[in-house]
Amino acid sequence: MSFDTHPDLIVQPYLSGVRLIKPSDDSLHFTSIGSLFAMPLIIYFVGFDAKYINANYFTCLTNIPGNQGYYSENELKGTPLSTLFKKDTVEIFNYHNNNLLSTKQLTIYDEQGSLLNDLMFSCISFKFPLFDSQDEIIGVFGISALTDKTVFKEAENLSTSIERIIQTGLISPAKNIMPGFHINEIYFSKQEIKCLRLLVTGKTIKLIAQHMSLSPRTIEFYLENIKRKLAVKTKSELIEKVVQFIWPEIRP
């Protein structure tokens, strides 16, 4: 299903999600699609057919191998997620997006995945059910903030990104809004922290995978993300840095 995402339309909080309305004197204190799309955040509308309805320039950047300009905003419209992301990443996105059909409310996710070119990313995603005039959910409106700048240099730091999202008025400025842990200016998802706890206690990737009911490949992906964030290359360097700098914060 497609729907109008003209830049002048207002994204208004509605029920436990959002709706799109025409600008009026009563809506001036809400934010337009055009204003949201100008922000240095990943902002997008997705249908339940797993295709982009629309997305901003920053979303395009994060879907570009090497940030060289393979996709423009117009080219991204109607593009299936499967043409950009690996199969397991698409499955995660679809699960999160379709979950809004049952919850019918804003949900915040730690999302991690990889593009088809093997480039990995991690972000905090605020996903809103998008309601039509009959109060039916017709799609997903998403705002995602990258949790590290090691891959996409254009990204702001996480604290600044979250502040921008709060300033839109679409979410409540709750203190503990992030689902994971922000330690020494580095953000770790809950799954990453679980991996670290098990790794430091001597568990192998295979045992960590069994404990977390995930595949070894997924655990390897989490650990590669963590190594990148902590600027280390080996498992031993990772354990040493965790024990020295963040273990008191994450100890069970």
Coordinates of N, CA and C in Angstrom, one line a residue:
M1 N 0.8 -1.2 0.0 CA 0.0 0.0 0.0 C 0.9 1.2 0.0
S2 N 0.5 2.2 -0.9 CA 1.2 3.5 -0.9 C 0.4 4.6 -0.3
F3 N 1.0 5.7 0.1 CA 0.2 6.8 0.7 C 1.0 8.0 0.4
D4 N 0.3 9.2 0.6 CA 0.9 10.5 0.3 C 1.9 10.9 1.4
T5 N 3.1 11.2 1.0 CA 4.1 11.7 1.9 C 4.7 13.0 1.4
H6 N 3.8 13.9 1.0 CA 4.2 15.3 0.5 C 5.0 16.0 1.6
P7 N 6.0 16.7 1.3 CA 6.8 17.4 2.3 C 6.1 18.4 3.2
D8 N 5.0 18.9 2.7 CA 4.2 19.9 3.5 C 3.3 19.2 4.6
L9 N 3.0 17.9 4.4 CA 2.2 17.3 5.4 C 2.8 17.3 6.8
I10 N 1.9 17.3 7.8 CA 2.3 17.4 9.2 C 2.3 16.0 9.8
V11 N 3.4 15.6 10.5 CA 3.4 14.3 11.2 C 2.9 14.6 12.6
Q12 N 1.7 14.2 12.9 CA 1.0 14.6 14.2 C 0.9 13.3 15.1
P13 N 1.3 13.4 16.4 CA 1.0 12.3 17.3 C -0.5 12.0 17.3
Y14 N -0.8 10.7 17.2 CA -2.2 10.3 17.1 C -2.4 8.9 17.7
L15 N -3.4 8.8 18.6 CA -3.5 7.5 19.4 C -2.2 7.2 20.0
S16 N -1.6 6.0 19.7 CA -0.3 5.7 20.2 C 0.7 5.6 19.1
G17 N 0.4 6.4 18.0 CA 1.3 6.5 16.9 C 1.3 7.8 16.3
V18 N 1.2 7.9 14.9 CA 1.2 9.2 14.2 C 0.2 9.1 13.1
R19 N -0.2 10.3 12.6 CA -1.0 10.4 11.3 C -0.5 11.6 10.6
L20 N -0.8 11.6 9.3 CA -0.3 12.7 8.4 C -1.5 13.6 8.1
I21 N -1.4 14.9 8.4 CA -2.5 15.8 8.2 C -2.0 17.0 7.3
K22 N -2.9 17.7 6.7 CA -2.6 18.9 6.0 C -2.3 20.1 7.0
P23 N -1.3 21.0 6.7 CA -1.0 22.0 7.6 C -2.2 23.0 7.8
S24 N -2.3 23.4 9.1 CA -3.3 24.4 9.4 C -2.8 25.2 10.6
D25 N -3.6 26.2 11.0 CA -3.1 27.1 12.1 C -3.0 26.2 13.4
D26 N -3.8 25.2 13.5 CA -3.8 24.3 14.7 C -2.6 23.4 14.8
S27 N -2.0 23.2 13.6 CA -0.9 22.2 13.5 C 0.5 22.8 13.4
L28 N 0.6 24.1 13.6 CA 1.9 24.8 13.4 C 2.9 24.3 14.4
H29 N 2.5 23.8 15.6 CA 3.5 23.4 16.6 C 3.9 22.0 16.4
F30 N 3.4 21.3 15.3 CA 3.9 20.0 15.0 C 4.9 20.1 13.8
T31 N 5.5 19.0 13.5 CA 6.6 19.1 12.5 C 6.2 18.5 11.1
S32 N 6.6 19.2 10.1 CA 6.3 18.7 8.7 C 7.2 17.6 8.3
I33 N 6.8 16.8 7.3 CA 7.6 15.8 6.8 C 8.9 16.4 6.2
G34 N 8.8 17.5 5.5 CA 10.0 18.2 5.0 C 11.0 18.6 6.0
S35 N 10.5 19.1 7.2 CA 11.4 19.5 8.2 C 12.1 18.3 8.9
L36 N 11.3 17.2 9.0 CA 11.9 16.0 9.6 C 12.9 15.4 8.7
F37 N 12.6 15.4 7.4 CA 13.5 14.8 6.4 C 14.9 15.6 6.3
A38 N 14.8 16.9 6.7 CA 16.1 17.7 6.7 C 17.0 17.3 7.8
M39 N 16.6 16.6 8.8 CA 17.4 16.3 10.0 C 18.4 15.2 9.6
P40 N 19.6 15.3 10.3 CA 20.6 14.3 10.1 C 20.3 13.0 10.8
L41 N 19.1 12.4 10.6 CA 18.7 11.2 11.2 C 18.1 10.3 10.1
I42 N 18.1 9.0 10.3 CA 17.5 8.1 9.4 C 16.0 8.1 9.5
I43 N 15.2 8.7 8.5 CA 13.8 8.9 8.7 C 13.1 8.3 7.4
Y44 N 12.1 7.5 7.7 CA 11.5 6.7 6.5 C 10.1 6.4 6.8
F45 N 9.4 6.1 5.7 CA 8.0 5.5 5.7 C 8.2 4.2 5.0
V46 N 7.7 3.1 5.7 CA 7.7 1.8 5.1 C 6.4 1.2 5.1
G47 N 6.0 0.5 4.0 CA 4.7 -0.2 3.9 C 4.9 -1.7 4.5
F48 N 3.8 -2.3 4.7 CA 3.8 -3.7 5.2 C 4.1 -4.7 4.1
D49 N 4.4 -4.2 2.9 CA 4.9 -5.1 1.9 C 6.4 -5.0 1.8
A50 N 7.1 -4.5 2.9 CA 8.5 -4.4 3.1 C 9.2 -3.6 1.9
K51 N 8.5 -2.5 1.6 CA 9.1 -1.5 0.6 C 9.1 -0.1 1.2
Y52 N 10.1 0.7 0.8 CA 10.1 2.1 1.2 C 9.0 2.8 0.5
I53 N 8.2 3.6 1.2 CA 7.3 4.5 0.6 C 8.0 5.8 0.3
N54 N 8.8 6.2 1.3 CA 9.6 7.4 1.2 C 10.7 7.4 2.2
A55 N 11.8 8.2 2.0 CA 12.9 8.2 3.0 C 13.7 9.5 2.7
N56 N 14.4 9.9 3.7 CA 15.2 11.2 3.6 C 16.6 10.9 3.0
Y57 N 17.3 11.9 2.8 CA 18.6 11.8 2.2 C 19.6 11.1 3.1
F58 N 19.5 11.3 4.4 CA 20.4 10.6 5.3 C 20.2 9.1 5.3
T59 N 18.9 8.7 5.1 CA 18.6 7.2 5.0 C 19.3 6.7 3.7
C60 N 19.3 7.5 2.7 CA 19.9 7.1 1.4 C 21.4 6.9 1.7
L61 N 22.0 7.8 2.4 CA 23.5 7.7 2.7 C 23.8 6.4 3.4
T62 N 23.0 6.1 4.3 CA 23.4 4.9 5.1 C 23.1 3.6 4.3
N63 N 22.5 3.7 3.2 CA 22.2 2.5 2.3 C 23.2 2.5 1.1
I64 N 24.2 3.3 1.2 CA 25.1 3.4 0.0 C 26.5 2.8 0.4
P65 N 26.9 1.8 -0.4 CA 28.2 1.3 -0.2 C 29.3 2.4 -0.4
G66 N 30.0 2.8 0.6 CA 31.0 3.8 0.4 C 30.5 5.2 0.4
N67 N 29.2 5.4 0.6 CA 28.5 6.7 0.6 C 28.8 7.4 -0.7
Q68 N 28.7 6.7 -1.8 CA 29.1 7.3 -3.1 C 27.8 7.8 -3.9
G69 N 26.6 7.5 -3.5 CA 25.5 8.1 -4.2 C 24.8 7.1 -5.1
Y70 N 24.7 5.8 -4.7 CA 24.0 4.9 -5.6 C 22.5 5.0 -5.5
Y71 N 22.0 5.6 -4.5 CA 20.5 5.8 -4.3 C 20.2 7.2 -4.0
S72 N 19.2 7.8 -4.7 CA 18.7 9.1 -4.4 C 17.4 8.8 -3.7
E73 N 16.8 9.9 -3.2 CA 15.5 9.8 -2.5 C 14.4 9.2 -3.4
N74 N 14.4 9.7 -4.6 CA 13.4 9.2 -5.6 C 13.6 7.8 -5.9
E75 N 14.9 7.4 -6.1 CA 15.2 6.0 -6.4 C 14.9 5.0 -5.3
L76 N 14.9 5.5 -4.0 CA 14.6 4.7 -2.9 C 13.1 4.4 -2.8
K77 N 12.2 5.3 -3.3 CA 10.8 5.1 -3.2 C 10.4 3.8 -3.9
G78 N 9.6 2.9 -3.2 CA 9.2 1.7 -3.8 C 10.2 0.6 -3.8
T79 N 11.4 0.9 -3.3 CA 12.5 -0.2 -3.3 C 12.2 -1.2 -2.2
P80 N 12.2 -2.5 -2.5 CA 12.1 -3.5 -1.4 C 13.3 -3.5 -0.5
L81 N 13.1 -3.7 0.8 CA 14.2 -3.8 1.7 C 15.2 -4.8 1.3
S82 N 14.7 -5.9 0.6 CA 15.6 -7.0 0.2 C 16.6 -6.6 -0.8
T83 N 16.5 -5.5 -1.5 CA 17.5 -5.0 -2.5 C 18.6 -4.3 -1.8
L84 N 18.5 -4.0 -0.5 CA 19.5 -3.2 0.2 C 20.1 -4.0 1.3
F85 N 19.3 -4.8 2.0 CA 19.8 -5.5 3.2 C 19.9 -7.0 3.0
K86 N 20.7 -7.7 3.8 CA 20.8 -9.1 3.8 C 19.5 -9.7 4.3
K87 N 19.3 -11.0 4.0 CA 18.0 -11.6 4.3 C 17.7 -11.6 5.8
D88 N 18.6 -11.9 6.7 CA 18.3 -12.0 8.1 C 18.0 -10.6 8.6
T89 N 18.6 -9.6 8.1 CA 18.4 -8.2 8.5 C 16.9 -7.8 8.1
V90 N 16.5 -8.2 6.9 CA 15.2 -7.9 6.4 C 14.2 -8.6 7.3
E91 N 14.5 -9.8 7.6 CA 13.5 -10.5 8.5 C 13.3 -9.9 9.9
I92 N 14.4 -9.3 10.4 CA 14.3 -8.6 11.7 C 13.5 -7.3 11.5
F93 N 13.8 -6.6 10.4 CA 13.0 -5.3 10.2 C 11.5 -5.6 10.0
N94 N 11.2 -6.7 9.2 CA 9.8 -7.0 9.0 C 9.1 -7.4 10.3
Y95 N 9.9 -8.2 11.1 CA 9.3 -8.6 12.4 C 8.9 -7.4 13.2
H96 N 9.9 -6.5 13.3 CA 9.6 -5.2 14.1 C 8.5 -4.4 13.5
N97 N 8.5 -4.2 12.2 CA 7.5 -3.4 11.6 C 6.1 -4.0 11.7
N98 N 6.0 -5.3 11.5 CA 4.7 -6.0 11.5 C 4.2 -6.1 13.0
N99 N 5.1 -6.0 13.9 CA 4.7 -6.1 15.3 C 3.8 -4.9 15.7
L100 N 4.0 -3.8 15.0 CA 3.2 -2.6 15.2 C 1.7 -2.8 14.9
L101 N 1.4 -3.8 14.1 CA 0.0 -4.1 13.8 C -0.7 -4.7 15.0
S102 N 0.0 -5.4 15.8 CA -0.6 -5.9 17.0 C -0.5 -5.0 18.3
T103 N 0.7 -4.3 18.4 CA 0.9 -3.5 19.6 C 0.1 -2.1 19.4
K104 N 0.1 -1.6 18.1 CA -0.5 -0.4 17.8 C 0.0 0.8 18.6
Q105 N 1.3 0.8 18.9 CA 1.9 1.9 19.6 C 3.4 2.0 19.3
L106 N 3.9 3.2 19.5 CA 5.3 3.4 19.3 C 6.2 2.4 20.1
T107 N 7.1 1.8 19.4 CA 8.0 0.8 20.0 C 9.5 1.2 19.7
I108 N 10.3 1.1 20.6 CA 11.8 1.4 20.5 C 12.6 0.1 20.4
Y109 N 13.4 0.0 19.3 CA 14.2 -1.2 19.1 C 15.7 -0.9 19.0
D110 N 16.5 -1.8 19.5 CA 17.9 -1.8 19.1 C 17.9 -2.6 17.8
E111 N 18.3 -2.0 16.7 CA 18.4 -2.8 15.5 C 19.8 -2.8 15.0
Q112 N 20.2 -4.0 14.6 CA 21.5 -4.3 14.0 C 21.4 -5.1 12.8
G113 N 22.2 -4.9 11.8 CA 22.1 -5.7 10.6 C 23.3 -5.4 9.7
S114 N 23.1 -5.8 8.4 CA 24.1 -5.6 7.5 C 23.5 -5.4 6.1
L115 N 24.2 -4.5 5.3 CA 23.8 -4.3 3.9 C 24.3 -5.5 3.1
L116 N 23.8 -5.5 1.8 CA 24.2 -6.6 0.9 C 25.7 -6.6 0.7
N117 N 26.4 -5.4 0.9 CA 27.8 -5.4 0.7 C 28.6 -5.7 1.9
D118 N 27.9 -6.3 2.9 CA 28.5 -6.7 4.2 C 28.8 -5.6 5.2
L119 N 28.5 -4.4 4.8 CA 28.7 -3.3 5.8 C 27.7 -3.4 6.9
M120 N 28.2 -3.4 8.2 CA 27.4 -3.6 9.3 C 27.0 -2.2 9.9
F121 N 25.9 -2.2 10.6 CA 25.4 -1.0 11.2 C 24.6 -1.4 12.5
S122 N 24.4 -0.4 13.4 CA 23.6 -0.6 14.5 C 22.9 0.8 14.8
C123 N 21.7 0.7 15.2 CA 20.9 2.0 15.5 C 19.8 1.7 16.5
I124 N 19.3 2.8 17.1 CA 18.1 2.8 17.9 C 17.0 3.3 17.0
S125 N 15.9 2.5 16.9 CA 14.9 2.8 16.0 C 13.6 3.1 16.7
F126 N 13.0 4.3 16.5 CA 11.7 4.6 17.0 C 10.7 4.4 15.9
K127 N 9.8 3.4 16.1 CA 8.9 3.0 15.1 C 7.4 3.3 15.5
F128 N 6.8 4.1 14.7 CA 5.4 4.5 15.0 C 4.4 3.9 14.0
P129 N 3.3 3.3 14.5 CA 2.3 2.9 13.6 C 1.7 4.2 12.9
L130 N 1.5 4.1 11.6 CA 0.9 5.3 10.9 C -0.5 5.0 10.6
F131 N -1.4 5.9 11.2 CA -2.8 5.7 11.1 C -3.4 6.5 10.0
D132 N -4.5 6.0 9.3 CA -5.2 6.8 8.3 C -6.4 7.5 9.0
S133 N -7.3 8.1 8.2 CA -8.4 8.8 8.8 C -9.5 7.9 9.4
Q134 N -9.4 6.6 9.0 CA -10.3 5.6 9.6 C -9.7 4.9 10.8
D135 N -8.6 5.4 11.3 CA -7.9 4.8 12.4 C -7.3 3.4 12.1
E136 N -7.1 3.1 10.8 CA -6.5 1.9 10.4 C -5.0 2.1 10.2
I137 N -4.1 1.1 10.6 CA -2.7 1.3 10.4 C -2.3 1.0 9.0
I138 N -1.7 1.9 8.3 CA -1.4 1.8 6.9 C 0.1 1.6 6.6
G139 N 0.9 1.8 7.6 CA 2.4 1.7 7.4 C 3.1 2.0 8.7
V140 N 4.4 2.2 8.5 CA 5.3 2.5 9.6 C 6.1 3.8 9.3
F141 N 6.1 4.6 10.3 CA 6.9 5.8 10.3 C 8.1 5.6 11.2
G142 N 9.3 5.7 10.8 CA 10.5 5.4 11.6 C 11.5 6.5 11.7
I143 N 12.1 6.6 12.8 CA 13.2 7.5 13.0 C 14.3 6.7 13.7
S144 N 15.5 6.6 13.1 CA 16.5 5.8 13.7 C 17.8 6.7 13.9
A145 N 18.5 6.5 15.0 CA 19.7 7.2 15.3 C 20.8 6.1 15.3
L146 N 21.9 6.4 14.6 CA 23.0 5.4 14.6 C 23.7 5.5 15.9
T147 N 24.1 4.3 16.4 CA 24.7 4.2 17.7 C 26.2 4.4 17.8
D148 N 26.8 4.5 16.6 CA 28.2 4.8 16.6 C 28.5 5.4 15.2
K149 N 29.6 6.1 15.1 CA 30.0 6.9 13.9 C 31.2 6.3 13.2
T150 N 31.5 5.0 13.5 CA 32.7 4.4 12.9 C 32.4 4.1 11.4
V151 N 31.2 3.9 11.1 CA 30.9 3.5 9.7 C 30.4 4.7 8.9
F152 N 29.5 5.5 9.5 CA 28.9 6.6 8.8 C 29.3 7.9 9.5
K153 N 30.3 8.6 8.9 CA 30.9 9.7 9.5 C 30.0 10.9 9.6
E154 N 28.9 10.9 8.7 CA 28.0 12.0 8.7 C 27.1 12.0 9.9
A155 N 27.1 11.0 10.7 CA 26.2 10.9 11.8 C 26.6 11.7 13.0
E156 N 25.6 12.3 13.7 CA 25.9 13.0 14.9 C 26.1 12.0 16.1
N157 N 26.6 12.4 17.2 CA 26.8 11.5 18.3 C 25.4 11.1 18.8
L158 N 25.3 10.0 19.5 CA 24.0 9.5 19.8 C 23.2 10.4 20.7
S159 N 23.8 11.0 21.7 CA 23.1 11.9 22.6 C 22.4 13.1 21.9
T160 N 23.2 13.6 20.9 CA 22.6 14.7 20.1 C 21.4 14.2 19.3
S161 N 21.6 13.0 18.7 CA 20.5 12.5 17.9 C 19.2 12.2 18.7
I162 N 19.4 11.7 19.9 CA 18.2 11.4 20.7 C 17.5 12.7 21.1
E163 N 18.3 13.8 21.4 CA 17.8 15.1 21.8 C 17.0 15.6 20.6
R164 N 17.5 15.5 19.4 CA 16.7 15.9 18.2 C 15.4 15.2 18.1
I165 N 15.4 13.9 18.3 CA 14.1 13.2 18.2 C 13.1 13.6 19.3
I166 N 13.6 13.9 20.5 CA 12.7 14.4 21.6 C 12.1 15.7 21.2
Q167 N 13.0 16.6 20.6 CA 12.5 17.9 20.2 C 11.4 17.9 19.2
T168 N 11.3 16.8 18.4 CA 10.2 16.8 17.4 C 8.8 16.8 18.1
G169 N 8.8 16.4 19.4 CA 7.5 16.4 20.1 C 6.8 15.1 19.9
L170 N 7.4 14.1 19.2 CA 6.7 12.9 18.9 C 6.9 11.8 19.9
I171 N 7.8 12.0 20.8 CA 8.0 11.1 21.9 C 8.2 11.8 23.2
S172 N 7.9 11.2 24.3 CA 8.1 11.8 25.6 C 9.6 11.8 26.0
P173 N 10.0 12.9 26.6 CA 11.4 13.1 27.0 C 11.7 12.3 28.3
A174 N 11.5 10.9 28.2 CA 11.8 10.1 29.4 C 13.3 9.9 29.6
K175 N 13.7 9.8 30.8 CA 15.1 9.7 31.1 C 15.7 8.4 30.5
N176 N 15.1 7.3 30.7 CA 15.6 6.0 30.3 C 15.0 5.5 29.0
I177 N 15.1 6.4 28.0 CA 14.5 6.1 26.7 C 15.2 5.0 25.9
M178 N 16.5 4.9 26.1 CA 17.3 4.0 25.3 C 17.2 2.5 25.8
P179 N 17.0 1.6 25.0 CA 16.8 0.2 25.5 C 18.1 -0.5 25.9
G180 N 19.2 0.1 25.5 CA 20.5 -0.5 25.9 C 21.3 0.3 26.9
F181 N 22.6 0.3 26.8 CA 23.5 1.0 27.8 C 24.4 2.0 27.1
H182 N 24.4 3.2 27.6 CA 25.3 4.2 27.1 C 26.5 4.4 28.1
I183 N 27.6 3.8 27.8 CA 28.8 3.8 28.7 C 30.0 4.5 28.1
N184 N 30.5 5.5 28.8 CA 31.7 6.2 28.3 C 31.5 6.7 26.9
E185 N 30.3 7.3 26.6 CA 30.0 7.8 25.3 C 29.8 6.7 24.2
I186 N 29.8 5.5 24.6 CA 29.6 4.4 23.6 C 28.3 3.7 23.9
Y187 N 27.5 3.4 22.9 CA 26.2 2.7 23.2 C 26.3 1.3 22.9
F188 N 25.8 0.4 23.8 CA 25.8 -1.0 23.6 C 24.4 -1.5 23.7
S189 N 23.9 -2.3 22.8 CA 22.6 -2.9 22.9 C 22.5 -3.9 24.0
K190 N 21.3 -4.3 24.4 CA 21.2 -5.3 25.4 C 21.8 -6.6 24.9
Q191 N 21.6 -6.9 23.7 CA 22.2 -8.2 23.2 C 23.7 -8.2 23.2
E192 N 24.3 -7.0 22.9 CA 25.7 -6.9 22.9 C 26.3 -7.0 24.3
I193 N 25.5 -6.5 25.3 CA 26.0 -6.6 26.7 C 25.9 -8.1 27.1
K194 N 24.9 -8.8 26.7 CA 24.7 -10.2 27.1 C 25.9 -11.0 26.5
C195 N 26.3 -10.7 25.3 CA 27.5 -11.3 24.6 C 28.7 -11.0 25.4
L196 N 28.9 -9.8 25.8 CA 30.1 -9.4 26.6 C 30.2 -10.1 27.9
R197 N 29.1 -10.2 28.6 CA 29.1 -10.8 29.9 C 29.5 -12.3 29.8
L198 N 28.9 -13.0 28.8 CA 29.3 -14.4 28.6 C 30.7 -14.6 28.1
L199 N 31.1 -13.7 27.2 CA 32.5 -13.7 26.7 C 33.5 -13.6 27.8
V200 N 33.3 -12.6 28.7 CA 34.3 -12.4 29.8 C 34.3 -13.6 30.7
T201 N 33.2 -14.3 30.9 CA 33.3 -15.5 31.7 C 33.8 -16.7 31.1
G202 N 34.3 -16.6 29.9 CA 35.0 -17.7 29.2 C 34.2 -18.5 28.2
K203 N 33.0 -18.1 27.9 CA 32.2 -18.8 27.0 C 32.7 -18.6 25.5
T204 N 32.6 -19.7 24.8 CA 33.0 -19.7 23.3 C 31.8 -19.1 22.6
I205 N 32.0 -18.7 21.3 CA 30.9 -18.2 20.5 C 29.8 -19.2 20.4
K206 N 30.1 -20.5 20.2 CA 29.1 -21.5 20.1 C 28.3 -21.6 21.4
L207 N 28.9 -21.5 22.6 CA 28.2 -21.6 23.9 C 27.4 -20.3 24.1
I208 N 27.9 -19.2 23.7 CA 27.1 -17.9 23.8 C 25.9 -18.0 22.9
A209 N 26.0 -18.6 21.7 CA 24.9 -18.7 20.8 C 23.8 -19.6 21.4
Q210 N 24.3 -20.7 22.0 CA 23.3 -21.6 22.6 C 22.6 -21.0 23.8
H211 N 23.3 -20.2 24.6 CA 22.8 -19.6 25.8 C 21.8 -18.5 25.4
M212 N 22.0 -17.8 24.3 CA 21.1 -16.7 23.9 C 20.1 -17.1 22.8
S213 N 20.1 -18.4 22.5 CA 19.2 -19.0 21.5 C 19.3 -18.3 20.1
L214 N 20.6 -18.0 19.7 CA 20.9 -17.3 18.5 C 21.9 -18.2 17.7
S215 N 22.1 -17.8 16.5 CA 23.1 -18.5 15.6 C 24.5 -18.0 16.0
P216 N 25.5 -18.9 15.8 CA 26.9 -18.4 16.0 C 27.2 -17.2 15.1
R217 N 26.6 -17.2 13.9 CA 26.9 -16.1 12.9 C 26.4 -14.8 13.5
T218 N 25.2 -14.8 14.2 CA 24.7 -13.6 14.8 C 25.6 -13.1 15.9
I219 N 26.0 -14.1 16.7 CA 26.9 -13.7 17.8 C 28.2 -13.1 17.3
E220 N 28.8 -13.7 16.2 CA 30.0 -13.1 15.6 C 29.7 -11.7 15.1
F221 N 28.5 -11.4 14.6 CA 28.1 -10.1 14.1 C 28.1 -9.1 15.3
Y222 N 27.5 -9.5 16.4 CA 27.5 -8.7 17.6 C 28.9 -8.3 18.1
L223 N 29.7 -9.4 18.1 CA 31.1 -9.1 18.6 C 31.9 -8.3 17.7
E224 N 31.7 -8.4 16.4 CA 32.4 -7.5 15.4 C 32.0 -6.1 15.6
N225 N 30.7 -5.9 15.9 CA 30.2 -4.5 16.2 C 30.8 -4.0 17.4
I226 N 30.9 -4.8 18.4 CA 31.5 -4.3 19.7 C 33.0 -4.0 19.5
K227 N 33.7 -4.8 18.8 CA 35.2 -4.6 18.5 C 35.4 -3.3 17.8
R228 N 34.5 -3.0 16.8 CA 34.6 -1.8 16.1 C 34.4 -0.6 17.0
K229 N 33.3 -0.7 17.9 CA 33.0 0.4 18.8 C 34.2 0.7 19.7
L230 N 34.9 -0.4 20.2 CA 35.9 -0.2 21.2 C 37.3 -0.1 20.5
A231 N 37.3 -0.1 19.2 CA 38.6 0.1 18.4 C 39.6 -1.0 18.8
V232 N 39.2 -2.2 18.8 CA 40.1 -3.4 19.0 C 39.9 -4.4 17.9
K233 N 40.9 -5.2 17.7 CA 40.8 -6.1 16.5 C 40.7 -7.6 16.9
T234 N 41.1 -8.0 18.1 CA 41.1 -9.4 18.5 C 40.3 -9.6 19.7
K235 N 39.9 -10.9 19.9 CA 39.1 -11.3 21.0 C 39.8 -11.0 22.3
S236 N 41.1 -11.2 22.4 CA 41.8 -11.0 23.7 C 41.9 -9.5 24.0
E237 N 42.1 -8.6 22.9 CA 42.1 -7.2 23.1 C 40.7 -6.7 23.6
L238 N 39.7 -7.3 23.0 CA 38.3 -7.0 23.4 C 38.1 -7.3 24.9
I239 N 38.4 -8.5 25.3 CA 38.2 -8.9 26.7 C 39.0 -7.9 27.7
E240 N 40.2 -7.6 27.3 CA 41.1 -6.8 28.1 C 40.4 -5.4 28.3
K241 N 39.9 -4.8 27.2 CA 39.4 -3.5 27.2 C 38.1 -3.5 28.0
V242 N 37.3 -4.5 27.8 CA 36.0 -4.6 28.6 C 36.3 -4.7 30.1
V243 N 37.2 -5.5 30.5 CA 37.5 -5.7 31.9 C 38.1 -4.4 32.5
Q244 N 38.9 -3.7 31.7 CA 39.5 -2.5 32.2 C 38.6 -1.3 32.3
F245 N 37.7 -1.2 31.3 CA 36.9 0.1 31.2 C 35.4 0.0 31.5
I246 N 34.8 -1.1 31.1 CA 33.3 -1.1 31.3 C 32.7 -2.2 32.1
W247 N 33.6 -3.2 32.6 CA 33.0 -4.3 33.3 C 32.2 -3.9 34.6
P248 N 32.7 -2.9 35.3 CA 31.9 -2.5 36.5 C 30.5 -2.1 36.1
E249 N 30.3 -1.5 34.9 CA 29.0 -1.0 34.5 C 28.1 -2.1 34.0
I250 N 28.6 -3.2 33.6 CA 27.8 -4.3 33.0 C 27.8 -5.6 33.8
R251 N 28.5 -5.6 34.9 CA 28.5 -6.8 35.7 C 27.1 -7.2 36.1
P252 N 26.7 -8.5 35.9 CA 25.4 -8.9 36.3 C 25.1 -8.7 37.7

